[in-house]
Amino acid sequence: MAMQLDACEPLLGKRSFCKAGQFEKVRSMLWINAVPAGVCLICVGVGVLHPLAAESAKSARLTICSGDVCTDEEQRRTVMPFHPVTLTISAEVFSVAFASVMVFWQEGWSVDRVWHRLFRPGAILRLWPVGAAYGIGDLMQAFACNSASAPVVLVIGQCKLLLTAVLTMVVFGSRQPAQWGNLMIITMAAIAGANNGASTALNQDSRSGEITGAILAFVKACLSTSGAVFCERFYKEDSDGFWVMSFRVQLLMLATSVIMFATLHTGEVPSSFAEFIAGGPLSLCNGLEPGAKLRCVPLSPGGQCKCVDHVGWDGHTVVAMAAIALNGLVTGLTLKHLSAVGKAICNALSVAVFYPAYVFLGFKPFDLTQAMIISIIIVCSYQYTTKKISLANAEKRDPAQDSREGKPKVDFASAAQRHACDEVRAREDMASLPAPARASQRGVRG
């Protein structure tokens, strides 16, 4: 009877689960599954908001004049009216401040405890490669978004799936099949998406901008993938807490951005604090009066000049800054509760929501070729995700591993054994009844 009950335990479940501990176990199970699901939904939502906010920050119209000939109204592409580096630095300052406030709140607003938790030299120094990779990557992302359209930047970013799989295999020594076929299809579709964006551009300046943005987006994908794979281990193993870890990473990103700020070309950075908010890399056009034609005057005869219809920060810039800061915090949250591959998969799924929203909001008209390329990426990402989950579940249910751990191998395919387990269940239910009820049940069965 005891052997029979032990064999049927996986089917019947422990009786304690159905008694006093049922509510606690159900709640624990729901919480374990709800946290990753919630993090995944947040990651997808931010993955949609971030590129849309960056695209909306391109609120100025670029005019290019060659001699007396200037671009027509319908051929002017949108650009950021401010220095892109100011957007990145402002978002990182906001992230550092927000993370420090959360740590202060956790420590009861004690300056001494917060200082000792945040500024441990050894813990900060070991994160400098991650902070440098993310900091440079954020700058590349800002310049890429300013040069190319959001769909091109987003689809090139999906190359992170292939790069993440390679680095995970190298760093963590994973021997799990990496589905190289699907990953190569996703990468080639991303390249095709970038080429389609360049080929459908309105003029030569827009085409060169799409290509430049695609290259910068690929560099950003390489840097962020390296940072995510290495940072995943730090987030999972660090005992100081999520907000402390976020503060250190964002602080090193800010330090990297400040160093890059000092080394960039003078035309890409503001020359004063006032220009940090109110200035931009391009000058204002002439002819801003109602009914006048926008134009600029080249410095030399036969030369070329560029100008915009307004410069400086506006409301779209503030929204983009908040979206970048939120994206950085959600990246850390995803690496803590999921993985670097999970972060890349969530980014791929966000494409499915982004492109319809991008067209619906009127940024660009619907492009069937671009939509099909994005659909290929979505389908291959779905196959990659489901296959990876099934492989992980199969590894957990490996019979050889169970036998090594001393767990009995039970096969419930037999109808006879199922019947025996039903008999055990009936006897257990009978034993749990009071004596009069048991006599009554025996009378009914008799």
PDB file of N, CA and C in Angstrom, residues 296-388:
ATOM      1  N   CYS A 296      18.855  78.547 -46.217  1.00  0.00           N
ATOM      2  CA  CYS A 296      20.080  78.995 -45.575  1.00  0.00           C
ATOM      3  C   CYS A 296      21.061  79.400 -46.670  1.00  0.00           C
ATOM      4  N   VAL A 297      22.120  80.097 -46.303  1.00  0.00           N
ATOM      5  CA  VAL A 297      23.082  80.609 -47.269  1.00  0.00           C
ATOM      6  C   VAL A 297      24.383  79.838 -47.120  1.00  0.00           C
ATOM      7  N   PRO A 298      24.816  79.116 -48.159  1.00  0.00           N
ATOM      8  CA  PRO A 298      26.088  78.388 -48.072  1.00  0.00           C
ATOM      9  C   PRO A 298      27.255  79.333 -47.819  1.00  0.00           C
ATOM     10  N   LEU A 299      28.274  78.818 -47.138  1.00  0.00           N
ATOM     11  CA  LEU A 299      29.430  79.642 -46.815  1.00  0.00           C
ATOM     12  C   LEU A 299      30.271  79.956 -48.040  1.00  0.00           C
ATOM     13  N   SER A 300      30.224  79.080 -49.031  1.00  0.00           N
ATOM     14  CA  SER A 300      31.011  79.303 -50.244  1.00  0.00           C
ATOM     15  C   SER A 300      30.118  79.130 -51.461  1.00  0.00           C
ATOM     16  N   PRO A 301      30.410  79.794 -52.559  1.00  0.00           N
ATOM     17  CA  PRO A 301      29.592  79.638 -53.775  1.00  0.00           C
ATOM     18  C   PRO A 301      29.585  78.174 -54.249  1.00  0.00           C
ATOM     19  N   GLY A 302      28.415  77.673 -54.542  1.00  0.00           N
ATOM     20  CA  GLY A 302      28.286  76.292 -54.955  1.00  0.00           C
ATOM     21  C   GLY A 302      28.347  75.299 -53.816  1.00  0.00           C
ATOM     22  N   GLY A 303      28.469  75.778 -52.585  1.00  0.00           N
ATOM     23  CA  GLY A 303      28.534  74.885 -51.439  1.00  0.00           C
ATOM     24  C   GLY A 303      27.159  74.456 -50.966  1.00  0.00           C
ATOM     25  N   GLN A 304      27.135  73.794 -49.835  1.00  0.00           N
ATOM     26  CA  GLN A 304      25.885  73.259 -49.282  1.00  0.00           C
ATOM     27  C   GLN A 304      25.760  73.664 -47.825  1.00  0.00           C
ATOM     28  N   CYS A 305      24.537  73.914 -47.387  1.00  0.00           N
ATOM     29  CA  CYS A 305      24.291  74.254 -45.989  1.00  0.00           C
ATOM     30  C   CYS A 305      23.030  73.545 -45.503  1.00  0.00           C
ATOM     31  N   LYS A 306      22.932  73.384 -44.188  1.00  0.00           N
ATOM     32  CA  LYS A 306      21.781  72.742 -43.571  1.00  0.00           C
ATOM     33  C   LYS A 306      21.249  73.642 -42.461  1.00  0.00           C
ATOM     34  N   CYS A 307      19.930  73.648 -42.295  1.00  0.00           N
ATOM     35  CA  CYS A 307      19.314  74.431 -41.231  1.00  0.00           C
ATOM     36  C   CYS A 307      18.005  73.764 -40.811  1.00  0.00           C
ATOM     37  N   VAL A 308      17.459  74.188 -39.679  1.00  0.00           N
ATOM     38  CA  VAL A 308      16.208  73.621 -39.156  1.00  0.00           C
ATOM     39  C   VAL A 308      15.255  74.766 -38.809  1.00  0.00           C
ATOM     40  N   ASP A 309      13.976  74.396 -38.646  1.00  0.00           N
ATOM     41  CA  ASP A 309      12.975  75.437 -38.384  1.00  0.00           C
ATOM     42  C   ASP A 309      12.891  75.833 -36.919  1.00  0.00           C
ATOM     43  N   HIS A 310      13.456  75.043 -35.999  1.00  0.00           N
ATOM     44  CA  HIS A 310      13.568  75.459 -34.595  1.00  0.00           C
ATOM     45  C   HIS A 310      14.650  74.638 -33.906  1.00  0.00           C
ATOM     46  N   VAL A 311      15.207  75.163 -32.820  1.00  0.00           N
ATOM     47  CA  VAL A 311      16.279  74.495 -32.083  1.00  0.00           C
ATOM     48  C   VAL A 311      15.918  74.457 -30.598  1.00  0.00           C
ATOM     49  N   GLY A 312      16.566  73.522 -29.874  1.00  0.00           N
ATOM     50  CA  GLY A 312      16.387  73.422 -28.431  1.00  0.00           C
ATOM     51  C   GLY A 312      15.387  72.360 -28.029  1.00  0.00           C
ATOM     52  N   TRP A 313      15.311  72.161 -26.723  1.00  0.00           N
ATOM     53  CA  TRP A 313      14.415  71.155 -26.147  1.00  0.00           C
ATOM     54  C   TRP A 313      12.960  71.623 -26.252  1.00  0.00           C
ATOM     55  N   ASP A 314      12.060  70.622 -26.289  1.00  0.00           N
ATOM     56  CA  ASP A 314      10.631  70.890 -26.204  1.00  0.00           C
ATOM     57  C   ASP A 314       9.976  69.758 -25.414  1.00  0.00           C
ATOM     58  N   GLY A 315       8.657  69.697 -25.433  1.00  0.00           N
ATOM     59  CA  GLY A 315       7.956  68.663 -24.680  1.00  0.00           C
ATOM     60  C   GLY A 315       8.280  67.265 -25.158  1.00  0.00           C
ATOM     61  N   HIS A 316       8.483  67.071 -26.461  1.00  0.00           N
ATOM     62  CA  HIS A 316       8.839  65.748 -26.990  1.00  0.00           C
ATOM     63  C   HIS A 316      10.183  65.284 -26.440  1.00  0.00           C
ATOM     64  N   THR A 317      11.094  66.211 -26.227  1.00  0.00           N
ATOM     65  CA  THR A 317      12.411  65.861 -25.696  1.00  0.00           C
ATOM     66  C   THR A 317      12.295  65.338 -24.268  1.00  0.00           C
ATOM     67  N   VAL A 318      11.457  65.961 -23.464  1.00  0.00           N
ATOM     68  CA  VAL A 318      11.280  65.520 -22.070  1.00  0.00           C
ATOM     69  C   VAL A 318      10.694  64.102 -22.034  1.00  0.00           C
ATOM     70  N   VAL A 319       9.720  63.828 -22.904  1.00  0.00           N
ATOM     71  CA  VAL A 319       9.137  62.482 -22.960  1.00  0.00           C
ATOM     72  C   VAL A 319      10.187  61.461 -23.388  1.00  0.00           C
ATOM     73  N   ALA A 320      11.018  61.808 -24.367  1.00  0.00           N
ATOM     74  CA  ALA A 320      12.070  60.898 -24.816  1.00  0.00           C
ATOM     75  C   ALA A 320      13.083  60.635 -23.714  1.00  0.00           C
ATOM     76  N   MET A 321      13.438  61.679 -22.955  1.00  0.00           N
ATOM     77  CA  MET A 321      14.374  61.500 -21.848  1.00  0.00           C
ATOM     78  C   MET A 321      13.811  60.536 -20.810  1.00  0.00           C
ATOM     79  N   ALA A 322      12.520  60.701 -20.448  1.00  0.00           N
ATOM     80  CA  ALA A 322      11.897  59.807 -19.476  1.00  0.00           C
ATOM     81  C   ALA A 322      11.840  58.375 -20.015  1.00  0.00           C
ATOM     82  N   ALA A 323      11.587  58.207 -21.314  1.00  0.00           N
ATOM     83  CA  ALA A 323      11.521  56.870 -21.904  1.00  0.00           C
ATOM     84  C   ALA A 323      12.889  56.186 -21.881  1.00  0.00           C
ATOM     85  N   ILE A 324      13.963  56.937 -22.145  1.00  0.00           N
ATOM     86  CA  ILE A 324      15.311  56.367 -22.105  1.00  0.00           C
ATOM     87  C   ILE A 324      15.669  55.953 -20.681  1.00  0.00           C
ATOM     88  N   ALA A 325      15.357  56.798 -19.707  1.00  0.00           N
ATOM     89  CA  ALA A 325      15.634  56.461 -18.309  1.00  0.00           C
ATOM     90  C   ALA A 325      14.848  55.226 -17.876  1.00  0.00           C
ATOM     91  N   LEU A 326      13.571  55.162 -18.254  1.00  0.00           N
ATOM     92  CA  LEU A 326      12.748  54.006 -17.916  1.00  0.00           C
ATOM     93  C   LEU A 326      13.266  52.747 -18.586  1.00  0.00           C
ATOM     94  N   ASN A 327      13.753  52.862 -19.816  1.00  0.00           N
ATOM     95  CA  ASN A 327      14.297  51.710 -20.525  1.00  0.00           C
ATOM     96  C   ASN A 327      15.523  51.151 -19.807  1.00  0.00           C
ATOM     97  N   GLY A 328      16.366  52.033 -19.278  1.00  0.00           N
ATOM     98  CA  GLY A 328      17.538  51.566 -18.541  1.00  0.00           C
ATOM     99  C   GLY A 328      17.167  50.808 -17.273  1.00  0.00           C
ATOM    100  N   LEU A 329      16.190  51.317 -16.534  1.00  0.00           N
ATOM    101  CA  LEU A 329      15.756  50.636 -15.313  1.00  0.00           C
ATOM    102  C   LEU A 329      15.084  49.302 -15.632  1.00  0.00           C
ATOM    103  N   VAL A 330      14.277  49.270 -16.677  1.00  0.00           N
ATOM    104  CA  VAL A 330      13.595  48.022 -17.051  1.00  0.00           C
ATOM    105  C   VAL A 330      14.597  46.989 -17.554  1.00  0.00           C
ATOM    106  N   THR A 331      15.667  47.421 -18.192  1.00  0.00           N
ATOM    107  CA  THR A 331      16.715  46.489 -18.613  1.00  0.00           C
ATOM    108  C   THR A 331      17.295  45.750 -17.409  1.00  0.00           C
ATOM    109  N   GLY A 332      17.615  46.494 -16.358  1.00  0.00           N
ATOM    110  CA  GLY A 332      18.118  45.845 -15.147  1.00  0.00           C
ATOM    111  C   GLY A 332      17.095  44.921 -14.524  1.00  0.00           C
ATOM    112  N   LEU A 333      15.834  45.332 -14.496  1.00  0.00           N
ATOM    113  CA  LEU A 333      14.770  44.496 -13.940  1.00  0.00           C
ATOM    114  C   LEU A 333      14.621  43.202 -14.737  1.00  0.00           C
ATOM    115  N   THR A 334      14.728  43.286 -16.054  1.00  0.00           N
ATOM    116  CA  THR A 334      14.603  42.106 -16.902  1.00  0.00           C
ATOM    117  C   THR A 334      15.770  41.154 -16.695  1.00  0.00           C
ATOM    118  N   LEU A 335      16.983  41.689 -16.593  1.00  0.00           N
ATOM    119  CA  LEU A 335      18.150  40.838 -16.384  1.00  0.00           C
ATOM    120  C   LEU A 335      18.100  40.146 -15.025  1.00  0.00           C
ATOM    121  N   LYS A 336      17.473  40.776 -14.052  1.00  0.00           N
ATOM    122  CA  LYS A 336      17.380  40.175 -12.717  1.00  0.00           C
ATOM    123  C   LYS A 336      16.375  39.028 -12.690  1.00  0.00           C
ATOM    124  N   HIS A 337      15.211  39.204 -13.312  1.00  0.00           N
ATOM    125  CA  HIS A 337      14.135  38.207 -13.208  1.00  0.00           C
ATOM    126  C   HIS A 337      14.055  37.286 -14.425  1.00  0.00           C
ATOM    127  N   LEU A 338      14.641  37.679 -15.569  1.00  0.00           N
ATOM    128  CA  LEU A 338      14.629  36.806 -16.745  1.00  0.00           C
ATOM    129  C   LEU A 338      16.076  36.481 -17.114  1.00  0.00           C
ATOM    130  N   SER A 339      16.539  36.934 -18.255  1.00  0.00           N
ATOM    131  CA  SER A 339      17.912  36.704 -18.690  1.00  0.00           C
ATOM    132  C   SER A 339      18.210  37.649 -19.838  1.00  0.00           C
ATOM    133  N   ALA A 340      19.475  37.612 -20.309  1.00  0.00           N
ATOM    134  CA  ALA A 340      19.837  38.439 -21.450  1.00  0.00           C
ATOM    135  C   ALA A 340      19.083  37.991 -22.698  1.00  0.00           C
ATOM    136  N   VAL A 341      18.935  36.670 -22.872  1.00  0.00           N
ATOM    137  CA  VAL A 341      18.152  36.171 -24.010  1.00  0.00           C
ATOM    138  C   VAL A 341      16.692  36.584 -23.862  1.00  0.00           C
ATOM    139  N   GLY A 342      16.150  36.525 -22.635  1.00  0.00           N
ATOM    140  CA  GLY A 342      14.774  36.957 -22.405  1.00  0.00           C
ATOM    141  C   GLY A 342      14.581  38.423 -22.733  1.00  0.00           C
ATOM    142  N   LYS A 343      15.571  39.258 -22.415  1.00  0.00           N
ATOM    143  CA  LYS A 343      15.495  40.679 -22.763  1.00  0.00           C
ATOM    144  C   LYS A 343      15.466  40.865 -24.276  1.00  0.00           C
ATOM    145  N   ALA A 344      16.314  40.129 -24.987  1.00  0.00           N
ATOM    146  CA  ALA A 344      16.333  40.243 -26.448  1.00  0.00           C
ATOM    147  C   ALA A 344      15.027  39.754 -27.058  1.00  0.00           C
ATOM    148  N   ILE A 345      14.443  38.700 -26.477  1.00  0.00           N
ATOM    149  CA  ILE A 345      13.174  38.169 -26.991  1.00  0.00           C
ATOM    150  C   ILE A 345      12.043  39.179 -26.759  1.00  0.00           C
ATOM    151  N   CYS A 346      12.015  39.803 -25.580  1.00  0.00           N
ATOM    152  CA  CYS A 346      10.992  40.826 -25.314  1.00  0.00           C
ATOM    153  C   CYS A 346      11.122  41.994 -26.284  1.00  0.00           C
ATOM    154  N   ASN A 347      12.351  42.371 -26.616  1.00  0.00           N
ATOM    155  CA  ASN A 347      12.549  43.435 -27.591  1.00  0.00           C
ATOM    156  C   ASN A 347      12.005  43.039 -28.961  1.00  0.00           C
ATOM    157  N   ALA A 348      12.199  41.750 -29.313  1.00  0.00           N
ATOM    158  CA  ALA A 348      11.679  41.282 -30.599  1.00  0.00           C
ATOM    159  C   ALA A 348      10.153  41.300 -30.609  1.00  0.00           C
ATOM    160  N   LEU A 349       9.544  40.902 -29.494  1.00  0.00           N
ATOM    161  CA  LEU A 349       8.081  40.900 -29.431  1.00  0.00           C
ATOM    162  C   LEU A 349       7.510  42.318 -29.477  1.00  0.00           C
ATOM    163  N   SER A 350       8.257  43.280 -28.968  1.00  0.00           N
ATOM    164  CA  SER A 350       7.767  44.658 -28.984  1.00  0.00           C
ATOM    165  C   SER A 350       7.644  45.212 -30.403  1.00  0.00           C
ATOM    166  N   VAL A 351       8.390  44.614 -31.340  1.00  0.00           N
ATOM    167  CA  VAL A 351       8.288  45.056 -32.734  1.00  0.00           C
ATOM    168  C   VAL A 351       6.878  44.827 -33.262  1.00  0.00           C
ATOM    169  N   ALA A 352       6.246  43.726 -32.811  1.00  0.00           N
ATOM    170  CA  ALA A 352       4.897  43.405 -33.287  1.00  0.00           C
ATOM    171  C   ALA A 352       3.897  44.498 -32.922  1.00  0.00           C
ATOM    172  N   VAL A 353       4.113  45.173 -31.805  1.00  0.00           N
ATOM    173  CA  VAL A 353       3.215  46.248 -31.381  1.00  0.00           C
ATOM    174  C   VAL A 353       3.683  47.589 -31.932  1.00  0.00           C
ATOM    175  N   PHE A 354       5.008  47.739 -32.088  1.00  0.00           N
ATOM    176  CA  PHE A 354       5.555  49.039 -32.467  1.00  0.00           C
ATOM    177  C   PHE A 354       5.123  49.464 -33.866  1.00  0.00           C
ATOM    178  N   TYR A 355       5.293  48.602 -34.870  1.00  0.00           N
ATOM    179  CA  TYR A 355       5.074  49.061 -36.238  1.00  0.00           C
ATOM    180  C   TYR A 355       3.630  49.499 -36.498  1.00  0.00           C
ATOM    181  N   PRO A 356       2.605  48.746 -36.029  1.00  0.00           N
ATOM    182  CA  PRO A 356       1.240  49.275 -36.196  1.00  0.00           C
ATOM    183  C   PRO A 356       1.045  50.627 -35.507  1.00  0.00           C
ATOM    184  N   ALA A 357       1.625  50.784 -34.308  1.00  0.00           N
ATOM    185  CA  ALA A 357       1.504  52.071 -33.611  1.00  0.00           C
ATOM    186  C   ALA A 357       2.243  53.170 -34.373  1.00  0.00           C
ATOM    187  N   TYR A 358       3.384  52.835 -34.949  1.00  0.00           N
ATOM    188  CA  TYR A 358       4.187  53.800 -35.709  1.00  0.00           C
ATOM    189  C   TYR A 358       3.408  54.321 -36.917  1.00  0.00           C
ATOM    190  N   VAL A 359       2.736  53.414 -37.627  1.00  0.00           N
ATOM    191  CA  VAL A 359       1.948  53.820 -38.790  1.00  0.00           C
ATOM    192  C   VAL A 359       0.685  54.556 -38.353  1.00  0.00           C
ATOM    193  N   PHE A 360       0.041  54.060 -37.288  1.00  0.00           N
ATOM    194  CA  PHE A 360      -1.211  54.665 -36.826  1.00  0.00           C
ATOM    195  C   PHE A 360      -0.997  56.105 -36.361  1.00  0.00           C
ATOM    196  N   LEU A 361       0.137  56.382 -35.723  1.00  0.00           N
ATOM    197  CA  LEU A 361       0.412  57.726 -35.228  1.00  0.00           C
ATOM    198  C   LEU A 361       0.874  58.681 -36.334  1.00  0.00           C
ATOM    199  N   GLY A 362       1.023  58.177 -37.541  1.00  0.00           N
ATOM    200  CA  GLY A 362       1.302  59.043 -38.686  1.00  0.00           C
ATOM    201  C   GLY A 362       2.756  59.399 -38.904  1.00  0.00           C
ATOM    202  N   PHE A 363       3.696  58.642 -38.314  1.00  0.00           N
ATOM    203  CA  PHE A 363       5.103  58.960 -38.545  1.00  0.00           C
ATOM    204  C   PHE A 363       5.499  58.701 -39.995  1.00  0.00           C
ATOM    205  N   LYS A 364       5.001  57.580 -40.566  1.00  0.00           N
ATOM    206  CA  LYS A 364       5.260  57.251 -41.961  1.00  0.00           C
ATOM    207  C   LYS A 364       4.108  56.415 -42.483  1.00  0.00           C
ATOM    208  N   PRO A 365       3.875  56.433 -43.802  1.00  0.00           N
ATOM    209  CA  PRO A 365       2.817  55.584 -44.352  1.00  0.00           C
ATOM    210  C   PRO A 365       3.191  54.110 -44.295  1.00  0.00           C
ATOM    211  N   PHE A 366       2.193  53.264 -44.418  1.00  0.00           N
ATOM    212  CA  PHE A 366       2.394  51.822 -44.351  1.00  0.00           C
ATOM    213  C   PHE A 366       3.251  51.352 -45.523  1.00  0.00           C
ATOM    214  N   ASP A 367       4.250  50.510 -45.230  1.00  0.00           N
ATOM    215  CA  ASP A 367       5.138  49.935 -46.242  1.00  0.00           C
ATOM    216  C   ASP A 367       5.002  48.416 -46.159  1.00  0.00           C
ATOM    217  N   LEU A 368       4.450  47.802 -47.230  1.00  0.00           N
ATOM    218  CA  LEU A 368       4.189  46.364 -47.207  1.00  0.00           C
ATOM    219  C   LEU A 368       5.477  45.555 -47.049  1.00  0.00           C
ATOM    220  N   THR A 369       6.531  45.963 -47.747  1.00  0.00           N
ATOM    221  CA  THR A 369       7.803  45.228 -47.650  1.00  0.00           C
ATOM    222  C   THR A 369       8.349  45.274 -46.231  1.00  0.00           C
ATOM    223  N   GLN A 370       8.327  46.453 -45.624  1.00  0.00           N
ATOM    224  CA  GLN A 370       8.814  46.581 -44.247  1.00  0.00           C
ATOM    225  C   GLN A 370       7.945  45.774 -43.302  1.00  0.00           C
ATOM    226  N   ALA A 371       6.632  45.764 -43.531  1.00  0.00           N
ATOM    227  CA  ALA A 371       5.730  44.997 -42.670  1.00  0.00           C
ATOM    228  C   ALA A 371       6.006  43.503 -42.777  1.00  0.00           C
ATOM    229  N   MET A 372       6.288  43.007 -43.988  1.00  0.00           N
ATOM    230  CA  MET A 372       6.584  41.584 -44.162  1.00  0.00           C
ATOM    231  C   MET A 372       7.910  41.207 -43.512  1.00  0.00           C
ATOM    232  N   ILE A 373       8.894  42.087 -43.623  1.00  0.00           N
ATOM    233  CA  ILE A 373      10.185  41.820 -42.974  1.00  0.00           C
ATOM    234  C   ILE A 373      10.006  41.749 -41.460  1.00  0.00           C
ATOM    235  N   ILE A 374       9.237  42.675 -40.916  1.00  0.00           N
ATOM    236  CA  ILE A 374       8.978  42.659 -39.474  1.00  0.00           C
ATOM    237  C   ILE A 374       8.203  41.405 -39.080  1.00  0.00           C
ATOM    238  N   SER A 375       7.268  40.967 -39.932  1.00  0.00           N
ATOM    239  CA  SER A 375       6.514  39.744 -39.644  1.00  0.00           C
ATOM    240  C   SER A 375       7.421  38.533 -39.607  1.00  0.00           C
ATOM    241  N   ILE A 376       8.397  38.465 -40.517  1.00  0.00           N
ATOM    242  CA  ILE A 376       9.363  37.362 -40.499  1.00  0.00           C
ATOM    243  C   ILE A 376      10.137  37.351 -39.185  1.00  0.00           C
ATOM    244  N   ILE A 377      10.549  38.534 -38.741  1.00  0.00           N
ATOM    245  CA  ILE A 377      11.279  38.625 -37.471  1.00  0.00           C
ATOM    246  C   ILE A 377      10.412  38.155 -36.310  1.00  0.00           C
ATOM    247  N   ILE A 378       9.129  38.549 -36.320  1.00  0.00           N
ATOM    248  CA  ILE A 378       8.232  38.169 -35.228  1.00  0.00           C
ATOM    249  C   ILE A 378       8.021  36.655 -35.201  1.00  0.00           C
ATOM    250  N   VAL A 379       7.760  36.048 -36.371  1.00  0.00           N
ATOM    251  CA  VAL A 379       7.508  34.606 -36.439  1.00  0.00           C
ATOM    252  C   VAL A 379       8.743  33.813 -36.007  1.00  0.00           C
ATOM    253  N   CYS A 380       9.906  34.195 -36.522  1.00  0.00           N
ATOM    254  CA  CYS A 380      11.134  33.486 -36.151  1.00  0.00           C
ATOM    255  C   CYS A 380      11.457  33.673 -34.674  1.00  0.00           C
ATOM    256  N   SER A 381      11.185  34.855 -34.139  1.00  0.00           N
ATOM    257  CA  SER A 381      11.417  35.079 -32.703  1.00  0.00           C
ATOM    258  C   SER A 381      10.474  34.223 -31.866  1.00  0.00           C
ATOM    259  N   TYR A 382       9.226  34.075 -32.322  1.00  0.00           N
ATOM    260  CA  TYR A 382       8.274  33.224 -31.602  1.00  0.00           C
ATOM    261  C   TYR A 382       8.737  31.771 -31.617  1.00  0.00           C
ATOM    262  N   GLN A 383       9.174  31.284 -32.785  1.00  0.00           N
ATOM    263  CA  GLN A 383       9.666  29.918 -32.866  1.00  0.00           C
ATOM    264  C   GLN A 383      10.899  29.729 -31.979  1.00  0.00           C
ATOM    265  N   TYR A 384      11.772  30.712 -32.007  1.00  0.00           N
ATOM    266  CA  TYR A 384      12.974  30.638 -31.179  1.00  0.00           C
ATOM    267  C   TYR A 384      12.613  30.562 -29.696  1.00  0.00           C
ATOM    268  N   THR A 385      11.628  31.380 -29.293  1.00  0.00           N
ATOM    269  CA  THR A 385      11.229  31.418 -27.886  1.00  0.00           C
ATOM    270  C   THR A 385      10.599  30.099 -27.449  1.00  0.00           C
ATOM    271  N   THR A 386       9.621  29.612 -28.220  1.00  0.00           N
ATOM    272  CA  THR A 386       8.930  28.382 -27.841  1.00  0.00           C
ATOM    273  C   THR A 386       9.873  27.187 -27.824  1.00  0.00           C
ATOM    274  N   LYS A 387      10.784  27.124 -28.780  1.00  0.00           N
ATOM    275  CA  LYS A 387      11.743  26.021 -28.810  1.00  0.00           C
ATOM    276  C   LYS A 387      12.678  26.082 -27.621  1.00  0.00           C
ATOM    277  N   LYS A 388      13.109  27.292 -27.262  1.00  0.00           N
ATOM    278  CA  LYS A 388      14.015  27.438 -26.125  1.00  0.00           C
ATOM    279  C   LYS A 388      13.317  27.030 -24.826  1.00  0.00           C
TER     280      LYS A 388
END
